[in-house]
CSV table of C-alpha atoms and ligand atoms in Angstrom, one decimal:
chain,number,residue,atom,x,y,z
Z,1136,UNK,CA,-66.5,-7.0,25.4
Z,1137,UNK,CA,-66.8,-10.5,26.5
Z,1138,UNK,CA,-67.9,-11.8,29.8
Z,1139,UNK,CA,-65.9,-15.0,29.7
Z,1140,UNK,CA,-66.0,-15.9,33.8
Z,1141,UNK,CA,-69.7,-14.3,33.5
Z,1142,UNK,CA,-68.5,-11.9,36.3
Z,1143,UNK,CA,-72.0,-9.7,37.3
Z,1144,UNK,CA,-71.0,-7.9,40.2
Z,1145,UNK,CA,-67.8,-6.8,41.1
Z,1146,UNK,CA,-66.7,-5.2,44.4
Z,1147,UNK,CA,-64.3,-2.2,44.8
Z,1148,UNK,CA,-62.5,-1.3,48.3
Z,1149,UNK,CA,-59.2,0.7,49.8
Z,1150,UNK,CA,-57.0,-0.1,52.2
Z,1151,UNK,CA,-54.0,0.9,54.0
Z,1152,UNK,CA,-52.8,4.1,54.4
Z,1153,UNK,CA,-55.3,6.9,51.9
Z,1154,UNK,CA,-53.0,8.3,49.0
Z,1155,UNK,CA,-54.6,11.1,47.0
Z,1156,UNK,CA,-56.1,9.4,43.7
Z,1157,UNK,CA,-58.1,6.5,45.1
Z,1158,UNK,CA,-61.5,8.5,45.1
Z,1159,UNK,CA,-60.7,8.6,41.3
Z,1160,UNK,CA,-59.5,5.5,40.6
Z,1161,UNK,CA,-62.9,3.9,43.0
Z,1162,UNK,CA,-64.7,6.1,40.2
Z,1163,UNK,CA,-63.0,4.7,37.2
Z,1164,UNK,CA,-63.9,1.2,38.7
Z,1165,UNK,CA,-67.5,1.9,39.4
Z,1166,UNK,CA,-68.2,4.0,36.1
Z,1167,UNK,CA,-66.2,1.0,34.0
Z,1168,UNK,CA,-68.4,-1.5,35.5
Z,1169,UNK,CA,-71.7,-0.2,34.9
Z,1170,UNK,CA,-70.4,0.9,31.2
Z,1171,UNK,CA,-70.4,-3.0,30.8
Z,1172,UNK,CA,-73.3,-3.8,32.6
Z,1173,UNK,CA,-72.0,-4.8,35.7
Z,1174,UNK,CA,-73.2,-4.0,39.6
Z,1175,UNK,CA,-70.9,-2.4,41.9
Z,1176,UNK,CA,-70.6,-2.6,45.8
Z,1177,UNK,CA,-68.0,-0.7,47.9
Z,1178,UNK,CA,-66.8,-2.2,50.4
Z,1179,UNK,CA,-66.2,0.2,53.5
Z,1180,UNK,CA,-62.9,0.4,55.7
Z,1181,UNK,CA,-61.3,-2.0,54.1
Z,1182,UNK,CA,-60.6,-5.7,54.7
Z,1183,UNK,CA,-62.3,-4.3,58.3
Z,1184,UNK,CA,-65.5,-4.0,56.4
Z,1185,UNK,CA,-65.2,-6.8,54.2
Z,1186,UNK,CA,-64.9,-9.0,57.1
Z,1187,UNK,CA,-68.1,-7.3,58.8
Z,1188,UNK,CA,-69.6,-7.3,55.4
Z,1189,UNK,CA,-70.2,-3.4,55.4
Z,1190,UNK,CA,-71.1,-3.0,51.8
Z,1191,UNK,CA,-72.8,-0.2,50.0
Z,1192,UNK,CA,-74.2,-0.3,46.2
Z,1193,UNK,CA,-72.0,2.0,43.8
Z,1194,UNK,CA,-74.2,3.9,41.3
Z,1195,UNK,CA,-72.9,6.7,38.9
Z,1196,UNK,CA,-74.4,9.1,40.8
Z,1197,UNK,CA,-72.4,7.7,43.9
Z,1198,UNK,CA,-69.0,8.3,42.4
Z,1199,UNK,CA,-69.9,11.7,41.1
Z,1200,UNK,CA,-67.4,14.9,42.3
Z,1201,UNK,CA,-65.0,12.9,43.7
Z,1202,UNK,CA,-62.4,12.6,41.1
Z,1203,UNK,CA,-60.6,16.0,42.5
Z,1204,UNK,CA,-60.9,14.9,46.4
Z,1205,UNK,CA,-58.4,13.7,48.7
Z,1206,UNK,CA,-59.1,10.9,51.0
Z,1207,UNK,CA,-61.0,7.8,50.0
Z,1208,UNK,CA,-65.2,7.6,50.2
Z,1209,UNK,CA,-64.8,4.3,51.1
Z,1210,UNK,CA,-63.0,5.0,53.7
Z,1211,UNK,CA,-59.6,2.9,54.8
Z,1212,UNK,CA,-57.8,1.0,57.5
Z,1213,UNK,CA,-55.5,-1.4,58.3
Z,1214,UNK,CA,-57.0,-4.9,59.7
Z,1215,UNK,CA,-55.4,-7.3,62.3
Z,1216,UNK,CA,-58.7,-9.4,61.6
Z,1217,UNK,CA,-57.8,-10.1,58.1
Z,1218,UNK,CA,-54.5,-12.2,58.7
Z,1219,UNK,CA,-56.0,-14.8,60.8
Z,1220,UNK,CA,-57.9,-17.7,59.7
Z,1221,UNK,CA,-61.3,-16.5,61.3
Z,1222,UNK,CA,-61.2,-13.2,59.6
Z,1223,UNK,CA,-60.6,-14.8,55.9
Z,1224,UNK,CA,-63.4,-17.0,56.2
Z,1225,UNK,CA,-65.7,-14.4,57.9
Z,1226,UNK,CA,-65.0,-12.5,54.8
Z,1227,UNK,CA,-65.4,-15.1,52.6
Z,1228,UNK,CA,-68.8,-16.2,53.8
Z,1229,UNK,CA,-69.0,-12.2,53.5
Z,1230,UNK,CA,-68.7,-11.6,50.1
Z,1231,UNK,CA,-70.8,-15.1,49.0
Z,1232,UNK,CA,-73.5,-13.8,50.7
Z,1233,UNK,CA,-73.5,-10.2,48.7
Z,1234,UNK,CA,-73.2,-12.7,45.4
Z,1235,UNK,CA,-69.4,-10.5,44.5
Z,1236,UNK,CA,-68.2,-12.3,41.9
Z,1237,UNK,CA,-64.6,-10.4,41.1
Z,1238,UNK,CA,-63.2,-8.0,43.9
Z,1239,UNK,CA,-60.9,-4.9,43.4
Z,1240,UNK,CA,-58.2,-3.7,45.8
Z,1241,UNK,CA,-56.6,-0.5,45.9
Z,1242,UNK,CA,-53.9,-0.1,48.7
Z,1243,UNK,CA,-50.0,-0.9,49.2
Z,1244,UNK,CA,-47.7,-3.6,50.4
Z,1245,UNK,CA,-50.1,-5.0,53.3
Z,1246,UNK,CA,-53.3,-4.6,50.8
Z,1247,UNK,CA,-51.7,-7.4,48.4
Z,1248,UNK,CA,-50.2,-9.5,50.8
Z,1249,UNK,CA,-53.6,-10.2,52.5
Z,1250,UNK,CA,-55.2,-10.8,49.0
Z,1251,UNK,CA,-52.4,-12.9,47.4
Z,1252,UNK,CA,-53.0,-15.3,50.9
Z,1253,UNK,CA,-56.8,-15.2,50.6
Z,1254,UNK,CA,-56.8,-16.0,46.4
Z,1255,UNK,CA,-54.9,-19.0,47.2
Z,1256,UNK,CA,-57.6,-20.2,50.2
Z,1257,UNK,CA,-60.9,-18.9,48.0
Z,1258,UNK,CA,-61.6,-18.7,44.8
Z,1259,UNK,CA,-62.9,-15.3,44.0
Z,1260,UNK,CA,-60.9,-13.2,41.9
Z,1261,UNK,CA,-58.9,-10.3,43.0
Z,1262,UNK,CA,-57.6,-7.4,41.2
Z,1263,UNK,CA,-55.3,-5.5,43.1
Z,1264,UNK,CA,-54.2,-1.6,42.1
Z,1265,UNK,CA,-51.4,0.3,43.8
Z,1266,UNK,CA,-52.7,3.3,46.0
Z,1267,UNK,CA,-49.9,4.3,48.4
Z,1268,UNK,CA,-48.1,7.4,48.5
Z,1269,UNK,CA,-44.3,5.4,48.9
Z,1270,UNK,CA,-43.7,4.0,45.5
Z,1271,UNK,CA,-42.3,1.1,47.0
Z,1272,UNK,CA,-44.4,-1.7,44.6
Z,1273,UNK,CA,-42.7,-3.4,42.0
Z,1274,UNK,CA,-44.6,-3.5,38.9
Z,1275,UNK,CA,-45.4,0.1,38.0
Z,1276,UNK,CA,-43.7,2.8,37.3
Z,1277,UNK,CA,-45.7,5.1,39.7
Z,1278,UNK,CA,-48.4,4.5,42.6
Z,1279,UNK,CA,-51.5,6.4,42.8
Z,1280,UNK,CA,-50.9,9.5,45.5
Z,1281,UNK,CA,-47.2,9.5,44.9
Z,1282,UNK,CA,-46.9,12.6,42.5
Z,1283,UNK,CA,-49.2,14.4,44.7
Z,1284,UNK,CA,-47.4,13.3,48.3
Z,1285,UNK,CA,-44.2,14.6,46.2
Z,1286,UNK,CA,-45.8,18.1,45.1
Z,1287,UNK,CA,-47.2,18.5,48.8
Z,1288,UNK,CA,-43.5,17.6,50.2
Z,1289,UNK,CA,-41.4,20.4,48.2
Z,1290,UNK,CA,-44.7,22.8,48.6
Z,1291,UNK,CA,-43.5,22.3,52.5
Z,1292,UNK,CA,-39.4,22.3,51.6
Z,1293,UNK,CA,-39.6,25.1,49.5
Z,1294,UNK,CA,-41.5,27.2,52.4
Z,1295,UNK,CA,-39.2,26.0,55.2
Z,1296,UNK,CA,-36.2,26.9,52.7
Z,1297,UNK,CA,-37.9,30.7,53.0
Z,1298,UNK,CA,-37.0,30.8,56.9
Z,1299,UNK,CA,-34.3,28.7,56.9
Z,1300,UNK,CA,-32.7,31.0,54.5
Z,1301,UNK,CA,-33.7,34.0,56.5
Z,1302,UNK,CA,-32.6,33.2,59.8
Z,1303,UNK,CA,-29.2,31.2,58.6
Z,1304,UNK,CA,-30.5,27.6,60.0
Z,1305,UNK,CA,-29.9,24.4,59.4
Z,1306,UNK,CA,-33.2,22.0,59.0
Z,1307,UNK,CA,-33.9,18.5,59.2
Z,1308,UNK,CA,-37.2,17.8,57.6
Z,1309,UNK,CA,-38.7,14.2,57.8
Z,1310,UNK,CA,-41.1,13.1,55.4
Z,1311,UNK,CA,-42.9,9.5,55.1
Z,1312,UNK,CA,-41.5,6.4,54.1
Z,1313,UNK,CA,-41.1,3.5,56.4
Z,1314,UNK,CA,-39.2,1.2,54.4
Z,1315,UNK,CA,-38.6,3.3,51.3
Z,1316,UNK,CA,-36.8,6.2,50.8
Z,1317,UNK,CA,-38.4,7.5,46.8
Z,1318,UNK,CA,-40.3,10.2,48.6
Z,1319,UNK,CA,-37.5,11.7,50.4
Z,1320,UNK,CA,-35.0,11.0,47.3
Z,1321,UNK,CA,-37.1,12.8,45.0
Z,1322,UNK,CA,-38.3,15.6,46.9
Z,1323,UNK,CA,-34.7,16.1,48.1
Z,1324,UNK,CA,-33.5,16.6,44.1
Z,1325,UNK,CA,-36.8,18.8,43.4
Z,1326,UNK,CA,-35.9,20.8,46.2
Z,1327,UNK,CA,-32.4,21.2,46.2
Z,1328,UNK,CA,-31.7,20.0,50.0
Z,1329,UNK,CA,-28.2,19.3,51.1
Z,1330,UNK,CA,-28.6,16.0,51.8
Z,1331,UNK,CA,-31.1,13.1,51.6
Z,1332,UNK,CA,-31.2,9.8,54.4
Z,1333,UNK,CA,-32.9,7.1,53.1
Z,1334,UNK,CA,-33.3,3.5,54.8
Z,1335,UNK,CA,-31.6,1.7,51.7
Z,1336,UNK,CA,-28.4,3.5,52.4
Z,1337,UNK,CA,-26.4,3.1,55.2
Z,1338,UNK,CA,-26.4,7.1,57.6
Z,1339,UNK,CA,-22.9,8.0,58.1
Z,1340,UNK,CA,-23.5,10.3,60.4
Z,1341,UNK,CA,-19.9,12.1,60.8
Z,1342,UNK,CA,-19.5,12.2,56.9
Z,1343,UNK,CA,-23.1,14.4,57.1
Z,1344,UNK,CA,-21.8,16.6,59.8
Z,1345,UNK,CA,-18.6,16.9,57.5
Z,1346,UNK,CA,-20.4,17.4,54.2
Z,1347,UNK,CA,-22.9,20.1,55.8
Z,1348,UNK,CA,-19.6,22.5,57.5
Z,1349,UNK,CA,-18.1,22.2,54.3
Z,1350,UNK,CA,-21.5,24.0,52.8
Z,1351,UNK,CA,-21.5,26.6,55.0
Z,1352,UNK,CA,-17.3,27.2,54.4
Z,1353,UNK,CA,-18.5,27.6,51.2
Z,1354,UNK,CA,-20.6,30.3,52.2
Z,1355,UNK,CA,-24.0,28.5,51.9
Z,1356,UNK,CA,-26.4,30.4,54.4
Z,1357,UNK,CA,-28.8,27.5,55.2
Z,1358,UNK,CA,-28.9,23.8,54.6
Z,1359,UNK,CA,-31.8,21.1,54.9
Z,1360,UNK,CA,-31.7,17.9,55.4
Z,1361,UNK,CA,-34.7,15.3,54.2
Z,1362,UNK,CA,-34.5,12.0,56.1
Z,1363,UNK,CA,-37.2,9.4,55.7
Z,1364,UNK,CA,-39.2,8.1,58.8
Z,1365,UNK,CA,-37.5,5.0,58.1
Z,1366,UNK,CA,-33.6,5.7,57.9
Z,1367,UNK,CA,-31.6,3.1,59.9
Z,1368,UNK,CA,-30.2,5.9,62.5
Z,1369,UNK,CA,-34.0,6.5,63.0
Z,1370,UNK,CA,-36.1,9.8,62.5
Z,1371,UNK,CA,-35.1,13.2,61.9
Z,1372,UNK,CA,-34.9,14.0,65.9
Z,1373,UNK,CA,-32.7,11.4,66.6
Z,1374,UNK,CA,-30.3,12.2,63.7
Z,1375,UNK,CA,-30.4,16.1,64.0
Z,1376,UNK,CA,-29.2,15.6,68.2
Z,1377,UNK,CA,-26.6,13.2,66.9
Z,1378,UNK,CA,-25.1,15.7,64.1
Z,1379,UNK,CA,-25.5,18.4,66.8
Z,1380,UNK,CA,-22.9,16.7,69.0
Z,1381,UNK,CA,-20.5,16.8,65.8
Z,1382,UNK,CA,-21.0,20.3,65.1
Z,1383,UNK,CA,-19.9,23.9,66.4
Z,1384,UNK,CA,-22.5,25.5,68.8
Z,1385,UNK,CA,-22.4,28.4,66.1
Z,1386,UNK,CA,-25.1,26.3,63.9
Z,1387,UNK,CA,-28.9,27.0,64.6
Z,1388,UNK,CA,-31.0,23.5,63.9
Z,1389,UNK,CA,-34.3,22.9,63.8
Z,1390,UNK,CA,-36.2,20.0,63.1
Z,1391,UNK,CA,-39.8,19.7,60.9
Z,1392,UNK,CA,-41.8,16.6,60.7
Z,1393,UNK,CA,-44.2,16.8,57.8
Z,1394,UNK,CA,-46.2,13.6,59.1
Z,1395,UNK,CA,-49.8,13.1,57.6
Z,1396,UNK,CA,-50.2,16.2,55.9
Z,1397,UNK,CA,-47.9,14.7,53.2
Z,1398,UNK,CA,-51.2,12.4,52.7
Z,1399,UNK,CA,-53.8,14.5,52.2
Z,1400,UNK,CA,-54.7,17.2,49.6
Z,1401,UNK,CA,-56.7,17.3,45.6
Z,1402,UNK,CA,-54.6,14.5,43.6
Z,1403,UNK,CA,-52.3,16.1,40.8
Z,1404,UNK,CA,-53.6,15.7,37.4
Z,1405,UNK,CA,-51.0,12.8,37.1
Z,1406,UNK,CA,-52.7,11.0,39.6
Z,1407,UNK,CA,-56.0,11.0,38.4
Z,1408,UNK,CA,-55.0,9.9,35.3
Z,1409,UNK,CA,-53.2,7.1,36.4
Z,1410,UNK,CA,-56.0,6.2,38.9
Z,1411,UNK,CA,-58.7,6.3,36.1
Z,1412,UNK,CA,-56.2,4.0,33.8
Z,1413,UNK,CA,-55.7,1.4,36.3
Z,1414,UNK,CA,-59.4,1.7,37.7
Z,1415,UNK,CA,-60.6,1.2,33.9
Z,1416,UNK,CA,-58.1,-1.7,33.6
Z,1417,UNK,CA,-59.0,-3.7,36.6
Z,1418,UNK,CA,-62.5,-3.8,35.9
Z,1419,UNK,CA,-61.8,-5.2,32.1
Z,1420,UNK,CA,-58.8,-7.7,33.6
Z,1421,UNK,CA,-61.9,-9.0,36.1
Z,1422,UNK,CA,-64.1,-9.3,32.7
Z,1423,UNK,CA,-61.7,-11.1,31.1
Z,1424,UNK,CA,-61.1,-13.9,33.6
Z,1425,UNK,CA,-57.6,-12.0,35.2
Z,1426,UNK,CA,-57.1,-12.9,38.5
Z,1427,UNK,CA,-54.7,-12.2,41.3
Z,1428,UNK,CA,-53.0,-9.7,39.8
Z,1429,UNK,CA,-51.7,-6.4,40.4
Z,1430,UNK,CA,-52.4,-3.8,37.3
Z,1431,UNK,CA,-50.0,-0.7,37.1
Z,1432,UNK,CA,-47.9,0.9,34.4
Z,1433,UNK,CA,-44.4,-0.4,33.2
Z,1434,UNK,CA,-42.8,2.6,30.4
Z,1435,UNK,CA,-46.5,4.1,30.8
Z,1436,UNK,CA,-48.3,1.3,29.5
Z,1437,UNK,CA,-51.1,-1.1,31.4
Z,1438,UNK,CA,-49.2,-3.6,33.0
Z,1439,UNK,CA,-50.4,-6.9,35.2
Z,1440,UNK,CA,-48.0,-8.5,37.9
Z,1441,UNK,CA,-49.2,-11.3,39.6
Z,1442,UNK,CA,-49.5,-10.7,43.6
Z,1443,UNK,CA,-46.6,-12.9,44.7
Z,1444,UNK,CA,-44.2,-11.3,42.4
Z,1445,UNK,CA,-45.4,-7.6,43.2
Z,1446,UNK,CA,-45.0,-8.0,47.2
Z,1447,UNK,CA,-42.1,-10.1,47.7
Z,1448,UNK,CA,-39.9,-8.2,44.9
Z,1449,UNK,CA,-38.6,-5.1,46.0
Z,1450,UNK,CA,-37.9,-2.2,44.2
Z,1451,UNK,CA,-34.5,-0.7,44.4
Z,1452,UNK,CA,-33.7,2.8,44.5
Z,1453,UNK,CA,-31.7,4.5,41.7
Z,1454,UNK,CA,-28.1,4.9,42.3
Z,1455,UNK,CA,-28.0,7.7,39.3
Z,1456,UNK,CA,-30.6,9.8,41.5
Z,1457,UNK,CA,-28.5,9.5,44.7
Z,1458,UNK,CA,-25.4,10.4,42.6
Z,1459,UNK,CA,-27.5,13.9,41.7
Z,1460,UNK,CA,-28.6,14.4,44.8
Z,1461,UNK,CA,-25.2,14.0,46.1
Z,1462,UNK,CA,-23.5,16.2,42.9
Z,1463,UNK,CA,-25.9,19.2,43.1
Z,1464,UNK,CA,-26.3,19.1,47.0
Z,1465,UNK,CA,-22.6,20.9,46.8
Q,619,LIG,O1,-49.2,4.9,53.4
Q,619,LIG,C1,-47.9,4.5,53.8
Q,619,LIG,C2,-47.4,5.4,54.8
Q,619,LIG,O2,-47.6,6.6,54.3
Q,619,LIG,C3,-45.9,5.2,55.2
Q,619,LIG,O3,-45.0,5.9,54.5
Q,619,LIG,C4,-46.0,5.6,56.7
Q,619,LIG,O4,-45.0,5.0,57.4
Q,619,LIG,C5,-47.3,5.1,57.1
Q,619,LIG,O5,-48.1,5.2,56.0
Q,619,LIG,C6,-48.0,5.8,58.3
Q,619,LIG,O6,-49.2,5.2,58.5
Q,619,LIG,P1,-50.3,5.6,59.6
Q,619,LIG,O7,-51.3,6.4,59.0
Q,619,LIG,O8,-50.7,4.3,60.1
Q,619,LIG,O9,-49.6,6.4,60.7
């Protein structure tokens, strides 16, 4: 393979929320790198560390029995620092010093927004990957800890379906997603619930309380309900009291929040192979002179969108899935 920007080192780092898959996609980065002769640092806690210039060297050996774990080694966080001025050149001056010459980011929304504004103030390269359980990038086809957030999610639905079966109840269950709804959507069809609230639909809050009496006239004997954190009545608290005012006293609700268990757990062979494709890729886009791009998967092949497109576009849910969801939830 050809060096053409002579890159020599390379640094590797995750950020924002963990998602299930980055230990094996940090291990398809390092193991790439050396394969092509190239030194490796990791970067710890993020942008946090980059700015503080908490750097450790990467060998094999240092990426070895990770590729089943949860979590990230290099650990993660979300950094106020890294959006102002100070913090951009602090990491700069940062990663000169350390002599990175091409920089790999694995992380979500926030993750690319802070690289796409420091790629266009300094000129290192950046490679950015999607790690985040929601989905919600536009560019790939799937995110690295999705599939595995989603097996975790109906692992819990299908056990609260056990009880809520046996004692005639009616659940709300809320599982992640701020500002996108594929995790609730998805889990909801996989799982048979009654009915999925997402934030890009609009709640209607008596048609729900409608919709779940007419399941129980048809002599259902329990009913759940997935709402994402982020629905536009708010979380699955909020709506559960408000359908509770709609409803006869004769319906038992209870209410589960699945919270951050949803982002733990051993990544789903699906994930580790899509974090060792677009580990591998990242390292060879950085070789080849890439820059400032995201790499993902478009129809399950290696695809690069460039930063500005992949946060400001957003990706839309599918109206066929909500139309299942809504057809089998009768
Ligand atoms: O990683 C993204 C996400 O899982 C969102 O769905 C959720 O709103 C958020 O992280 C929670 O983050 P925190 O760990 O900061 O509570």
């Amino acid at each position: 393979m050809t060096n053409g920007k002579s890159i020599k080192k390379v640094a590797v780092f995750t950020s924002g929320g963990d998602a299930p898959g980055m230990n094996a996609c940090v291990r398809a980065v390092v193991r790439t790198a050396l394969y092509h002769g190239l030194q490796v640092t990791g970067i710890m806690r993020g942008y946090e560390g980059m700015i503080e210039g908490d750097f450790q060297n990467l060998t094999s050996q240092s990426v070895s029995n990770i590729i089943h774990r949860g979590g990230t080694i290099l650990k993660t966080a979300r950094s106020q620092r890294f959006r102002t001025e100070e913090g951009m050149q602090q990491a700069y001056r940062a990663l000169r010093a350390e002599r990175i010459d091409g920089v790999v980011a694995i992380g979500g929304d926030g993750t690319f927004k802070g690289a796409t504004e420091f790629s266009n103030k300094y000129e290192i390269p950046f490679i950015g990957i999607p790690g985040t359980i929601d989905n919600d990038l536009f560019g790939t086809d799937f995110t690295i800890g999705y599939d595995t957030a989603l097996n975790t999610v109906i692992e819990a639905i299908d056990k609260i379906r056990d009880t809520a079966q046996s004692h005639e109840r009616l659940f709300f269950i809320e599982v992640m997603g701020r500002d996108a709804g594929f995790i609730a959507l998805n889990a909801g069809i996989a799982a048979g619930a009654e009915a999925v609230l997402i934030p890009e639909t609009v709640t209607d809050i008596r048609k729900l309380a409608e919709d779940l009496e007419g399941g129980w006239l048809r002599k259902k004997t329990s009913s759940i309900v997935i709402v994402a954190e982020g629905d536009d009545i708010g979380g699955a608290i909020e709506i559960s009291n408000k359908v509770k005012e709609l409803l006869p006293d004769k319906y038992d609700i209870r209410v589960t929040i699945l919270g951050h268990i949803q982002r733990g757990g051993n990544p789903t062979c699906s994930d580790r192979v899509l974090a060792s494709r677009l580990g591998h890729a990242a390292v060879e886009a950085l070789i080849h002179g890439k820059s400032n791009m995201m790499v993902g998967t478009v129809h399950d092949k290696i695809h690069f969108t460039p930063f500005e497109k992949a946060v400001k576009h957003h990706v839309s849910v599918d109206s066929e899935l909500l139309n299942l969801a809504d057809v089998l939830s009768y």
